């Protein structure tokens, strides 16, 4: 036990205890009797107990009167057997310059009791704190959300295993920011950029920021999180923390996407239904009206010659009705026949067959057909559909050639991402798409005065393309020509 | 004598309409066009000759090249230049209420007639028979 008198005015700990003033504080009364005993032994009016903490000491307890002036002070270091000093005992007053051996030994007994009491108290307090810490950490760690806490400079103060499951990475990130972390994990820096932008938004607007982000997990599945960052301020309005958390909403997202797809499908069906009503109204009702009017006249007529003439006019009407009806039935079958067999079809062969079938027309017009199938020469598709599509497009180009101009038809394939786009262009009549874009592929729509134009071809082509998940569109300039594009759905075999 | 423009691409229907008009004994001259563009072009050519302009136009909706709706849009622009007050009837096989509704947005459309044409209606439109 050290016993060295010092001047209270010069003792750094006593000076530290004056702010806030130790004498105004009540302190821990459990130490009162021991401190009073120390006062008696040494015959001083006042005793103060302090506890050593990192970087200084804190006031624990006091006993006795507050002296008006203290000239002298005994400072006793309260050390355990082996450990660093736990605290200090100060005895203030006009004490004798020297303590007797009896006083010293009595005082050392008091000090031992103070040490054990301090130990007991600090031990239980630490334990309590530890238990509390474990309790809260457990909650944060077990929550099925990602939690991260940042300081005002966007450095990590805490992350839970929901955010980073690997313990090593979780330890690494504390005190670091996202830029250091993406470098450490060899990840894409854009993640750090976007997180920093959100952080600054929360910091600058002083409001919660919400967003959704989607990333692929190591298995390649798209995982979507709803993320929030909200700033926490102290009493003075200074930013102290930003808490971020993310909730996995992948299930909800998948559900939403399914619903959106369903809505799209339904609205497309609705459009088809409206189209169908219009087809029935225009294309089926028109020949029926003609037939019934013809029948009325036949009934009313008494002239056999006239009757015969009228009957002869029935035939083309019936043929037309039949034709329209068959086309409609066929298009419905195409839309519903989802099990139709796909095969790898060689485009070159398919085009060759079509050209052979159209040879008389090609010869008559002196038409030239160019092919460039280098990008994709094989398409996985129902062969009869592909035949029909190619036939319709080439025969259209021939049918609507520009008078006096030799038809030049150019057929090409292109690869876009994983899809094949087939294009058929000509130098024919062309069409004003500003007027006709909406009607272009509709049944019974005819844009040129041609005896064989019935408005079935493109309608069937569109049906055959869309039934297999593809897309068809057109570009055209009146007097210059037309180019059709067909994008075939994903299932592609690469050209060999 | 009434001048009638019949704009319809269906030859059978045109033939039958001619027969019906003939059977009403109304005196009339029928001029046929197989699509809106041909009719519009002709109207342009006769814009300074009121005696050649029609009293009545029967207009089909579903036609190649220029359909009835496009014709209505163009006719709306041409009409103020014509010297005559022309009655325009849509004559369509369509029974779609949307199309009837749409036709009402054109002030100069007198009526929407659904095929087949009835003799009584023709009578009403082109006037009294001769004797």
Coordinates of C-alpha atoms in Angstrom, one line a residue:
Chain A
X1 CA 0.0 0.0 0.0
X2 CA 1.4 3.4 -1.1
X3 CA 0.7 6.3 1.1
X4 CA 1.9 9.6 -0.3
X5 CA 0.5 13.0 0.7
X6 CA -0.1 15.4 -2.2
X7 CA -1.7 18.7 -2.6
X8 CA -5.3 18.4 -3.8
X9 CA -4.9 21.4 -6.0
X10 CA -2.2 19.7 -8.0
X11 CA -3.6 16.2 -8.1
X12 CA -4.8 15.6 -11.7
X13 CA -7.6 13.2 -10.6
X14 CA -9.0 15.6 -8.0
X15 CA -8.9 18.3 -10.6
X16 CA -10.7 16.1 -13.0
X17 CA -13.3 15.3 -10.4
X18 CA -14.1 19.0 -10.0
X19 CA -16.0 19.0 -13.3
X20 CA -18.7 18.3 -12.6
X21 CA -17.9 19.1 -9.0
X22 CA -17.6 15.8 -7.0
X23 CA -18.7 17.6 -3.9
X24 CA -22.2 18.1 -5.4
X25 CA -22.6 14.5 -6.2
X26 CA -24.1 11.9 -4.0
X27 CA -22.2 8.9 -5.1
X28 CA -22.7 5.2 -4.3
X29 CA -23.9 4.9 -0.7
X30 CA -22.8 1.3 -0.4
X31 CA -19.3 2.6 0.2
X32 CA -20.3 5.1 2.9
X33 CA -19.4 3.2 6.0
X34 CA -16.1 2.0 4.6
X35 CA -15.2 5.6 3.7
X36 CA -16.3 7.0 7.0
X37 CA -14.1 4.3 8.7
X38 CA -11.2 5.5 6.7
X39 CA -11.9 9.1 7.8
X40 CA -11.9 8.1 11.4
X41 CA -8.7 6.0 11.2
X42 CA -6.8 8.9 9.7
X43 CA -8.7 11.6 11.5
X44 CA -9.6 13.5 8.4
X45 CA -13.1 15.0 7.6
X46 CA -13.4 13.7 4.0
X47 CA -12.8 10.7 1.9
X48 CA -13.4 10.3 -1.9
X49 CA -13.4 7.1 -3.9
X50 CA -12.7 7.1 -7.6
X51 CA -12.6 4.3 -10.1
X52 CA -10.0 4.0 -12.9
X53 CA -11.4 4.0 -16.4
X54 CA -9.8 4.3 -19.7
X55 CA -8.2 7.7 -20.0
X56 CA -8.9 8.9 -16.4
X57 CA -11.0 8.3 -13.4
X58 CA -14.7 8.7 -12.4
X59 CA -16.2 9.6 -9.1
X60 CA -17.7 6.7 -7.2
X61 CA -18.5 7.8 -3.7
X62 CA -17.6 10.2 -0.9
X63 CA -18.0 10.4 2.9
X64 CA -17.7 13.1 5.5
X65 CA -18.0 16.9 5.3
X66 CA -16.8 18.9 2.4
X67 CA -13.8 20.8 3.8
X68 CA -13.6 24.5 3.3
X69 CA -10.0 24.2 2.4
X70 CA -7.8 21.2 2.2
X71 CA -4.1 21.5 2.5
X72 CA -3.2 18.0 2.4
X73 CA -4.4 14.8 0.9
X74 CA -3.4 11.2 1.1
X75 CA -3.9 9.3 -2.2
X76 CA -4.1 5.6 -1.9
X77 CA -4.0 3.4 -5.0
X78 CA -6.4 0.5 -4.6
X79 CA -4.8 -2.4 -6.3
X80 CA -5.6 -6.0 -6.3
X81 CA -3.0 -8.7 -5.8
X82 CA -1.8 -8.8 -9.3
X83 CA -4.0 -6.5 -11.4
X84 CA -3.7 -2.9 -12.3
X85 CA -5.2 -0.4 -9.8
X86 CA -8.9 -0.4 -9.7
X87 CA -9.3 3.0 -8.3
X88 CA -8.0 5.6 -5.7
X89 CA -8.9 6.5 -2.2
X90 CA -8.4 10.2 -1.4
X91 CA -8.3 11.4 2.2
X92 CA -8.6 15.1 2.5
X93 CA -8.1 17.5 5.4
X94 CA -5.5 18.7 7.9
X95 CA -4.3 15.3 8.8
X96 CA -1.1 14.6 10.8
X97 CA 1.9 14.6 8.6
X98 CA 2.5 11.0 9.4
X99 CA 0.2 8.0 10.1
X100 CA 1.1 5.6 12.8
X101 CA 1.7 1.9 11.9
X102 CA -1.6 1.0 13.6
X103 CA -3.4 3.6 11.5
X104 CA -1.7 2.2 8.4
X105 CA -2.6 -1.4 9.1
X106 CA -6.2 -0.4 9.9
X107 CA -6.4 1.6 6.7
X108 CA -5.1 -1.3 4.6
X109 CA -7.9 -3.5 6.0
X110 CA -10.4 -0.8 4.9
X111 CA -8.7 -0.7 1.4
X112 CA -9.0 -4.4 1.0
X113 CA -12.7 -4.2 1.7
X114 CA -13.0 -1.3 -0.8
X115 CA -11.2 -3.4 -3.4
X116 CA -13.5 -6.4 -3.0
X117 CA -16.6 -4.2 -3.0
X118 CA -15.4 -2.4 -6.1
X119 CA -14.7 -5.8 -7.7
X120 CA -18.0 -7.2 -6.8
X121 CA -19.8 -4.1 -8.1
X122 CA -17.9 -3.8 -11.4
X123 CA -18.1 -7.5 -12.0
X124 CA -21.8 -7.6 -11.7
X125 CA -22.2 -4.5 -13.8
X126 CA -20.0 -5.9 -16.6
X127 CA -22.0 -9.1 -16.5
X128 CA -25.2 -7.3 -16.8
X129 CA -24.0 -5.2 -19.7
X130 CA -22.7 -8.4 -21.4
X131 CA -26.1 -10.0 -20.9
X132 CA -27.8 -7.0 -22.4
X133 CA -25.4 -6.8 -25.3
X134 CA -25.9 -10.5 -26.0
X135 CA -29.7 -10.0 -25.8
X136 CA -29.8 -7.2 -28.4
X137 CA -27.2 -8.7 -30.6
X138 CA -29.1 -11.9 -30.6
X139 CA -32.2 -10.1 -31.8
X140 CA -30.3 -8.2 -34.5
X141 CA -28.5 -11.4 -35.7
X142 CA -31.6 -13.6 -35.7
X143 CA -33.8 -11.1 -37.6
X144 CA -34.5 -12.5 -41.1
X145 CA -33.5 -9.2 -42.6
X146 CA -30.3 -7.5 -43.6
X147 CA -29.2 -4.9 -41.1
X148 CA -26.3 -2.6 -41.4
X149 CA -25.5 0.4 -39.2
X150 CA -23.2 3.2 -40.6
X151 CA -21.5 6.1 -39.1
X152 CA -22.0 9.6 -40.5
X153 CA -19.2 8.9 -43.1
X154 CA -20.9 5.7 -44.4
X155 CA -18.4 3.4 -42.6
X156 CA -19.9 0.2 -41.2
X157 CA -20.4 0.0 -37.4
X158 CA -22.4 -3.2 -37.5
X159 CA -23.8 -5.8 -39.9
X160 CA -25.8 -8.8 -39.0
X161 CA -25.4 -12.3 -40.5
X162 CA -28.5 -11.6 -42.6
X163 CA -26.5 -9.0 -44.5
X164 CA -23.1 -10.9 -44.5
X165 CA -23.3 -14.5 -43.6
X166 CA -19.6 -15.1 -43.7
X167 CA -18.1 -14.3 -40.3
X168 CA -14.7 -13.4 -41.6
X169 CA -16.2 -10.8 -44.1
X170 CA -18.5 -9.6 -41.4
X171 CA -15.6 -8.8 -39.1
X172 CA -13.6 -7.3 -41.9
X173 CA -16.2 -4.8 -42.9
X174 CA -16.4 -3.0 -39.5
X175 CA -14.9 0.4 -39.8
X176 CA -14.7 0.1 -43.6
X177 CA -16.9 1.4 -46.4
X178 CA -18.5 -0.2 -49.4
X179 CA -15.6 0.8 -51.7
X180 CA -13.1 -1.0 -49.5
X181 CA -15.5 -4.0 -49.2
X182 CA -16.1 -4.4 -53.0
X183 CA -12.3 -4.2 -53.5
X184 CA -11.8 -6.8 -50.8
X185 CA -14.4 -9.1 -52.2
X186 CA -13.5 -8.3 -55.8
X187 CA -17.0 -7.2 -56.6
X188 CA -18.4 -4.7 -59.1
X189 CA -17.7 -1.2 -57.9
X190 CA -21.1 0.0 -59.3
X191 CA -22.7 -1.5 -56.2
X192 CA -20.6 0.8 -54.0
X193 CA -21.5 3.8 -56.2
X194 CA -25.2 3.2 -55.9
X195 CA -25.1 2.5 -52.2
X196 CA -23.1 5.7 -51.6
X197 CA -25.7 7.6 -53.6
X198 CA -28.5 6.3 -51.5
X199 CA -26.5 7.0 -48.3
X200 CA -25.9 10.6 -49.4
X201 CA -29.5 11.0 -50.2
X202 CA -30.6 9.9 -46.7
X203 CA -27.9 12.1 -45.2
X204 CA -28.7 15.2 -47.2
X205 CA -32.4 15.0 -47.2
X206 CA -32.4 13.8 -43.6
X207 CA -35.2 11.5 -44.5
X208 CA -35.6 7.8 -45.0
X209 CA -34.7 6.5 -48.5
X210 CA -36.4 3.5 -50.0
X211 CA -35.6 1.5 -53.1
X212 CA -35.7 -1.9 -54.6
X213 CA -32.7 -3.7 -55.9
X214 CA -32.3 -7.0 -57.7
X215 CA -29.1 -9.0 -57.8
X216 CA -28.3 -12.5 -58.9
X217 CA -27.4 -15.0 -56.2
X218 CA -24.6 -17.5 -56.7
X219 CA -27.1 -19.9 -58.2
X220 CA -28.1 -17.4 -60.8
X221 CA -31.6 -16.7 -59.3
X222 CA -32.8 -13.1 -59.3
X223 CA -33.2 -11.9 -55.7
X224 CA -35.0 -8.7 -55.0
X225 CA -34.7 -6.7 -51.8
X226 CA -36.7 -3.8 -50.5
X227 CA -34.1 -1.6 -49.0
X228 CA -34.3 1.3 -46.6
X229 CA -31.8 3.7 -45.1
X230 CA -32.8 6.0 -42.4
X231 CA -30.7 8.6 -40.6
X232 CA -30.6 8.9 -36.8
X233 CA -29.8 12.3 -35.2
X234 CA -28.7 13.3 -31.8
X235 CA -30.3 16.0 -29.6
X236 CA -28.5 18.7 -31.4
X237 CA -29.7 17.5 -34.8
X238 CA -26.3 16.1 -35.8
X239 CA -26.3 12.9 -37.8
X240 CA -25.0 10.1 -35.6
X241 CA -26.0 6.9 -37.4
X242 CA -27.6 5.7 -40.6
X243 CA -29.4 2.4 -40.2
X244 CA -30.0 0.4 -43.3
X245 CA -32.0 -2.7 -43.7
X246 CA -33.2 -4.9 -46.5
X247 CA -36.1 -7.3 -46.7
X248 CA -36.1 -10.1 -49.3
X249 CA -39.2 -9.5 -51.4
X250 CA -38.3 -12.0 -54.1
X251 CA -41.5 -14.0 -53.6
X252 CA -43.6 -11.0 -53.8
X253 CA -41.7 -9.8 -56.8
X254 CA -42.2 -13.1 -58.6
X255 CA -45.9 -12.9 -57.8
X256 CA -46.1 -9.4 -59.2
X257 CA -44.3 -10.4 -62.3
X258 CA -46.7 -13.3 -62.7
X259 CA -49.6 -11.0 -62.3
X260 CA -48.2 -8.5 -64.8
X261 CA -47.7 -11.3 -67.3
X262 CA -51.3 -12.5 -66.7
X263 CA -52.7 -9.0 -67.2
X264 CA -50.7 -8.7 -70.4
X265 CA -52.0 -12.1 -71.6
X266 CA -55.5 -11.2 -70.7
X267 CA -55.4 -7.8 -72.5
X268 CA -53.9 -9.5 -75.5
X269 CA -56.7 -12.0 -75.5
X270 CA -59.2 -9.2 -75.1
X271 CA -57.7 -7.5 -78.1
X272 CA -58.0 -10.7 -80.1
X273 CA -61.6 -11.1 -79.0
X274 CA -62.4 -7.6 -80.1
X275 CA -60.7 -8.3 -83.4
X276 CA -62.6 -11.4 -83.7
X277 CA -65.9 -9.6 -83.2
X278 CA -65.0 -7.2 -85.9
X279 CA -64.0 -10.0 -88.2
X280 CA -67.4 -11.7 -87.6
X281 CA -69.1 -8.4 -88.2
X282 CA -67.3 -7.3 -91.3
X283 CA -66.0 -10.4 -93.0
X284 CA -68.7 -13.0 -92.2
X285 CA -71.7 -10.8 -92.1
X286 CA -71.0 -9.1 -95.5
X287 CA -71.3 -12.3 -97.6
X288 CA -74.3 -13.4 -95.6
X289 CA -76.1 -10.1 -96.3
X290 CA -75.4 -10.6 -100.0
X291 CA -76.7 -14.2 -99.9
X292 CA -79.9 -13.2 -98.2
X293 CA -80.5 -10.3 -100.6
X294 CA -79.8 -12.5 -103.6
X295 CA -82.3 -15.1 -102.2
X296 CA -84.9 -12.3 -101.8
X297 CA -84.5 -11.3 -105.5
X298 CA -84.5 -14.9 -106.7
X299 CA -87.8 -15.5 -104.8
X300 CA -89.3 -12.3 -106.1
X301 CA -88.3 -12.8 -109.7
X302 CA -90.6 -14.5 -112.2
X303 CA -88.2 -14.4 -115.0
X304 CA -86.3 -17.7 -115.3
X305 CA -83.4 -16.1 -117.1
X306 CA -83.0 -13.5 -114.4
X307 CA -83.3 -16.2 -111.7
X308 CA -80.5 -18.1 -113.4
X309 CA -78.3 -14.9 -113.5
X310 CA -79.0 -14.3 -109.8
X311 CA -78.2 -17.9 -108.8
X312 CA -74.9 -17.6 -110.7
X313 CA -74.0 -14.7 -108.5
X314 CA -74.5 -16.8 -105.4
X315 CA -71.5 -19.0 -106.1
X316 CA -68.7 -16.4 -105.6
X317 CA -70.4 -15.2 -102.5
X318 CA -70.6 -18.7 -101.0
X319 CA -67.0 -19.3 -102.0
X320 CA -65.9 -16.1 -100.3
X321 CA -67.8 -17.0 -97.2
X322 CA -66.3 -20.4 -97.2
X323 CA -62.8 -19.1 -97.6
X324 CA -63.2 -16.5 -94.9
X325 CA -64.6 -19.2 -92.6
X326 CA -61.8 -21.6 -93.3
X327 CA -59.1 -19.0 -92.7
X328 CA -60.7 -18.1 -89.4
X329 CA -60.9 -21.7 -88.3
X330 CA -57.3 -22.2 -89.3
X331 CA -56.1 -19.2 -87.4
X332 CA -58.0 -20.3 -84.3
X333 CA -56.4 -23.7 -84.6
X334 CA -53.0 -22.2 -84.9
X335 CA -53.5 -20.0 -81.8
X336 CA -54.6 -23.1 -79.9
X337 CA -52.2 -25.7 -81.2
X338 CA -49.4 -25.1 -78.7
X339 CA -48.2 -28.7 -79.0
X340 CA -47.3 -28.4 -82.6
X341 CA -44.0 -30.1 -83.3
X342 CA -40.9 -27.9 -84.0
X343 CA -38.1 -29.1 -86.1
X344 CA -34.8 -27.7 -87.2
X345 CA -35.7 -26.3 -90.6
X346 CA -33.1 -25.4 -93.2
X347 CA -34.1 -21.9 -94.4
X348 CA -32.4 -22.3 -97.7
X349 CA -34.5 -25.5 -98.5
X350 CA -37.7 -23.8 -97.3
X351 CA -37.1 -20.8 -99.6
X352 CA -36.1 -23.0 -102.5
X353 CA -39.4 -24.9 -102.2
X354 CA -41.3 -21.6 -102.2
X355 CA -39.4 -20.2 -105.2
X356 CA -40.2 -23.4 -107.2
X357 CA -43.9 -23.0 -106.4
X358 CA -43.9 -19.4 -107.5
X359 CA -41.6 -19.9 -110.5
X360 CA -44.1 -18.9 -113.2
X361 CA -44.8 -15.6 -111.5
X362 CA -41.1 -15.0 -110.9
X363 CA -40.3 -15.7 -114.6
X364 CA -43.2 -13.5 -115.8
X365 CA -41.9 -10.5 -113.7
X366 CA -38.2 -11.3 -114.2
X367 CA -37.9 -11.1 -110.4
X368 CA -34.6 -11.5 -108.6
X369 CA -34.3 -13.0 -105.1
X370 CA -31.2 -12.6 -103.0
X371 CA -30.3 -14.6 -100.0
X372 CA -28.0 -13.9 -97.1
X373 CA -28.5 -16.5 -94.5
X374 CA -25.0 -16.5 -93.1
X375 CA -26.0 -15.3 -89.6
X376 CA -28.5 -18.1 -89.1
X377 CA -29.4 -20.8 -91.6
X378 CA -31.5 -23.1 -89.4
X379 CA -34.6 -22.2 -87.5
X380 CA -36.3 -24.4 -85.0
X381 CA -39.9 -24.1 -86.0
X382 CA -43.0 -26.0 -87.2
X383 CA -42.0 -26.7 -90.8
X384 CA -45.5 -26.1 -92.2
X385 CA -45.7 -22.7 -90.5
X386 CA -42.3 -21.6 -91.8
X387 CA -43.2 -22.7 -95.3
X388 CA -46.4 -20.7 -95.1
X389 CA -44.7 -17.6 -93.7
X390 CA -42.0 -17.6 -96.3
X391 CA -44.6 -18.3 -99.1
X392 CA -46.8 -15.4 -98.0
X393 CA -44.0 -12.9 -97.7
X394 CA -42.4 -13.7 -101.1
X395 CA -45.8 -14.0 -102.9
X396 CA -46.8 -10.6 -101.4
X397 CA -43.6 -9.0 -102.7
X398 CA -44.4 -10.4 -106.2
X399 CA -48.0 -9.5 -106.0
X400 CA -47.4 -5.9 -105.0
X401 CA -44.5 -5.2 -107.2
X402 CA -44.0 -1.7 -108.6
X403 CA -45.3 -1.6 -112.1
X404 CA -42.5 -1.5 -114.7
X405 CA -39.8 -2.2 -112.0
X406 CA -38.2 -5.6 -111.8
X407 CA -38.9 -7.1 -108.4
X408 CA -35.8 -7.4 -106.2
X409 CA -36.5 -9.5 -103.1
X410 CA -33.8 -9.8 -100.4
X411 CA -34.0 -12.3 -97.6
X412 CA -31.7 -12.1 -94.7
X413 CA -31.1 -13.4 -91.2
X414 CA -29.6 -11.5 -88.3
X415 CA -28.8 -12.6 -84.8
X416 CA -29.9 -10.3 -82.0
X417 CA -28.9 -11.5 -78.6
X418 CA -30.1 -15.1 -78.7
X419 CA -32.9 -14.4 -81.2
X420 CA -33.0 -14.8 -84.9
X421 CA -34.6 -12.0 -87.0
X422 CA -35.6 -12.9 -90.5
X423 CA -36.2 -10.0 -92.9
X424 CA -37.8 -10.0 -96.3
X425 CA -37.5 -6.7 -98.2
X426 CA -38.7 -5.7 -101.7
X427 CA -38.7 -2.7 -104.0
X428 CA -42.4 -2.9 -104.6
X429 CA -45.4 -0.6 -104.1
X430 CA -44.9 0.0 -100.4
X431 CA -47.5 1.4 -98.2
X432 CA -48.2 4.5 -96.1
X433 CA -47.8 3.2 -92.6
X434 CA -48.9 6.4 -91.0
X435 CA -52.4 5.5 -92.3
X436 CA -52.3 1.7 -92.1
X437 CA -50.0 0.7 -89.2
X438 CA -52.9 -0.3 -87.0
X439 CA -54.6 -2.4 -89.6
X440 CA -51.6 -3.9 -91.3
X441 CA -52.0 -7.5 -90.2
X442 CA -55.7 -7.5 -89.7
X443 CA -57.9 -10.0 -91.5
X444 CA -59.6 -8.8 -94.7
X445 CA -57.5 -5.6 -94.9
X446 CA -56.3 -4.9 -98.4
X447 CA -54.2 -1.9 -99.3
X448 CA -53.8 -2.1 -103.0
X449 CA -56.2 -2.6 -105.9
X450 CA -55.3 -6.1 -106.8
X451 CA -57.8 -8.8 -108.0
X452 CA -56.3 -11.5 -105.8
X453 CA -55.9 -9.3 -102.6
X454 CA -58.1 -10.8 -99.9
X455 CA -56.3 -9.7 -96.7
X456 CA -55.7 -13.3 -95.5
X457 CA -52.0 -13.7 -96.0
X458 CA -50.5 -11.3 -93.5
X459 CA -53.2 -12.2 -90.9
X460 CA -52.2 -15.8 -91.1
X461 CA -48.5 -15.0 -91.1
X462 CA -49.0 -12.9 -87.9
X463 CA -51.0 -15.7 -86.3
X464 CA -48.3 -18.3 -87.1
X465 CA -45.6 -16.1 -85.8
X466 CA -47.3 -15.0 -82.6
X467 CA -48.6 -18.5 -81.8
X468 CA -45.0 -19.6 -81.4
X469 CA -44.0 -16.6 -79.2
X470 CA -42.5 -14.5 -82.0
X471 CA -42.9 -11.0 -83.3
X472 CA -43.6 -9.5 -86.7
X473 CA -43.3 -5.9 -87.8
X474 CA -43.0 -4.0 -91.0
X475 CA -41.3 -0.9 -92.4
X476 CA -42.4 0.6 -95.7
X477 CA -42.3 3.6 -97.9
X478 CA -44.9 4.2 -100.6
X479 CA -43.3 3.7 -104.0
X480 CA -40.0 2.4 -102.5
X481 CA -40.8 -0.9 -101.0
X482 CA -41.6 -2.9 -98.0
X483 CA -39.5 -4.8 -95.4
X484 CA -40.9 -7.4 -93.1
X485 CA -39.1 -8.5 -89.9
X486 CA -39.9 -11.7 -88.0
X487 CA -38.2 -12.3 -84.7
X488 CA -38.3 -16.0 -83.8
X489 CA -38.6 -16.9 -80.2
X490 CA -35.5 -18.0 -78.3
X491 CA -35.3 -21.7 -79.2
X492 CA -32.5 -21.5 -81.7
X493 CA -30.0 -23.9 -82.9
X494 CA -26.8 -22.1 -84.0
X495 CA -26.0 -22.2 -87.7
X496 CA -23.6 -25.0 -88.5
Chain B
X1 CA -82.8 13.2 -111.3
X2 CA -80.7 12.3 -108.3
X3 CA -77.0 11.7 -108.6
X4 CA -75.8 8.9 -106.3
X5 CA -72.2 7.9 -105.5
X6 CA -71.9 4.3 -104.4
X7 CA -68.5 3.7 -102.7
X8 CA -68.2 0.0 -102.1
X9 CA -65.6 -2.7 -103.1
X10 CA -68.1 -5.6 -103.1
X11 CA -69.4 -6.0 -106.7
X12 CA -72.3 -8.3 -105.7
X13 CA -73.5 -5.7 -103.2
X14 CA -73.2 -2.9 -105.8
X15 CA -75.1 -5.0 -108.3
X16 CA -77.9 -5.7 -105.8
X17 CA -78.1 -2.1 -104.7
X18 CA -78.5 -1.1 -108.3
X19 CA -81.3 -3.6 -108.6
X20 CA -83.1 -2.2 -105.5
X21 CA -82.8 1.3 -106.7
X22 CA -84.1 0.4 -110.1
X23 CA -87.0 -1.4 -108.5
X24 CA -88.0 1.8 -106.7
X25 CA -88.6 3.5 -110.0
X26 CA -86.8 6.6 -108.7
X27 CA -84.9 8.4 -111.4
X28 CA -81.3 8.4 -110.6
X29 CA -77.8 8.2 -111.9
X30 CA -75.5 5.8 -110.0
X31 CA -71.7 6.4 -110.1
X32 CA -69.6 3.5 -108.6
X33 CA -66.3 3.6 -106.9
X34 CA -64.5 0.6 -105.5
X35 CA -62.6 2.5 -102.8
X36 CA -62.6 5.8 -101.0
X37 CA -59.5 7.2 -102.8
X38 CA -61.1 6.8 -106.3
X39 CA -64.2 8.6 -105.1
X40 CA -62.3 11.4 -103.4
X41 CA -60.2 11.9 -106.5
X42 CA -63.3 12.2 -108.6
X43 CA -64.8 14.7 -106.1
X44 CA -61.7 16.8 -106.5
X45 CA -62.1 16.8 -110.3
X46 CA -65.7 18.0 -110.2
X47 CA -65.4 20.5 -107.3
X48 CA -66.3 23.4 -109.7
X49 CA -69.1 21.5 -111.4
X50 CA -72.0 21.4 -109.0
X51 CA -74.2 19.7 -111.7
X52 CA -71.8 16.7 -111.5
X53 CA -71.7 16.5 -107.8
X54 CA -73.7 13.9 -106.0
X55 CA -76.9 14.4 -104.0
X56 CA -76.3 11.3 -102.0
X57 CA -73.2 9.3 -101.1
X58 CA -73.5 5.7 -99.9
X59 CA -70.2 4.8 -98.2
X60 CA -69.0 1.3 -97.2
X61 CA -66.5 1.2 -94.3
X62 CA -64.4 -1.8 -95.1
X63 CA -62.5 -1.2 -98.3
X64 CA -59.0 -1.5 -99.7
X65 CA -56.6 1.4 -100.3
X66 CA -58.8 4.0 -98.5
X67 CA -61.4 2.7 -96.2
X68 CA -64.6 4.5 -95.2
X69 CA -63.1 6.1 -92.1
X70 CA -60.2 7.6 -94.0
X71 CA -62.7 8.8 -96.6
X72 CA -64.8 10.5 -94.0
X73 CA -61.7 12.4 -92.7
X74 CA -60.7 13.5 -96.2
X75 CA -64.3 14.3 -97.2
X76 CA -64.6 16.6 -94.1
X77 CA -61.8 18.7 -95.6
X78 CA -63.2 18.7 -99.2
X79 CA -66.8 19.3 -98.4
X80 CA -66.7 23.1 -97.8
X81 CA -65.4 23.5 -101.3
X82 CA -68.3 21.7 -102.9
X83 CA -71.3 23.7 -104.0
X84 CA -73.9 21.2 -103.1
X85 CA -75.4 20.0 -99.9
X86 CA -74.6 16.3 -100.0
X87 CA -76.3 13.6 -97.8
X88 CA -73.8 11.0 -96.8
X89 CA -74.9 7.6 -95.6
X90 CA -72.6 5.0 -94.2
X91 CA -73.7 1.6 -95.5
X92 CA -71.9 -1.2 -93.7
X93 CA -72.3 -4.9 -92.9
X94 CA -70.9 -4.0 -89.4
X95 CA -73.2 -4.4 -86.5
X96 CA -70.7 -3.0 -84.0
X97 CA -72.2 -0.3 -81.7
X98 CA -68.7 1.2 -81.4
X99 CA -68.6 1.9 -85.2
X100 CA -72.1 3.5 -85.0
X101 CA -70.9 5.6 -82.2
X102 CA -67.8 6.6 -84.0
X103 CA -69.7 7.7 -87.1
X104 CA -71.6 10.2 -84.9
X105 CA -68.4 12.2 -84.5
X106 CA -68.8 13.2 -88.2
X107 CA -71.5 15.9 -88.3
X108 CA -72.0 15.5 -92.0
X109 CA -72.9 11.8 -91.8
X110 CA -76.7 11.7 -92.2
X111 CA -77.2 8.1 -91.0
X112 CA -75.5 4.8 -90.4
X113 CA -77.3 2.1 -92.4
X114 CA -76.7 -1.5 -91.7
X115 CA -76.7 -3.9 -94.8
X116 CA -78.9 -5.1 -96.4
X117 CA -80.4 -1.9 -97.7
X118 CA -84.2 -1.9 -97.7
X119 CA -86.3 -0.7 -100.5
X120 CA -88.3 1.6 -98.2
X121 CA -85.2 3.3 -96.9
X122 CA -83.9 3.9 -100.4
X123 CA -87.2 5.3 -101.3
X124 CA -87.1 7.7 -98.4
X125 CA -83.6 8.8 -99.3
X126 CA -83.8 9.3 -103.0
X127 CA -87.4 10.6 -103.2
X128 CA -90.6 9.8 -105.0
X129 CA -91.0 7.4 -107.8
X130 CA -91.8 8.7 -111.3
X131 CA -95.6 8.1 -111.6

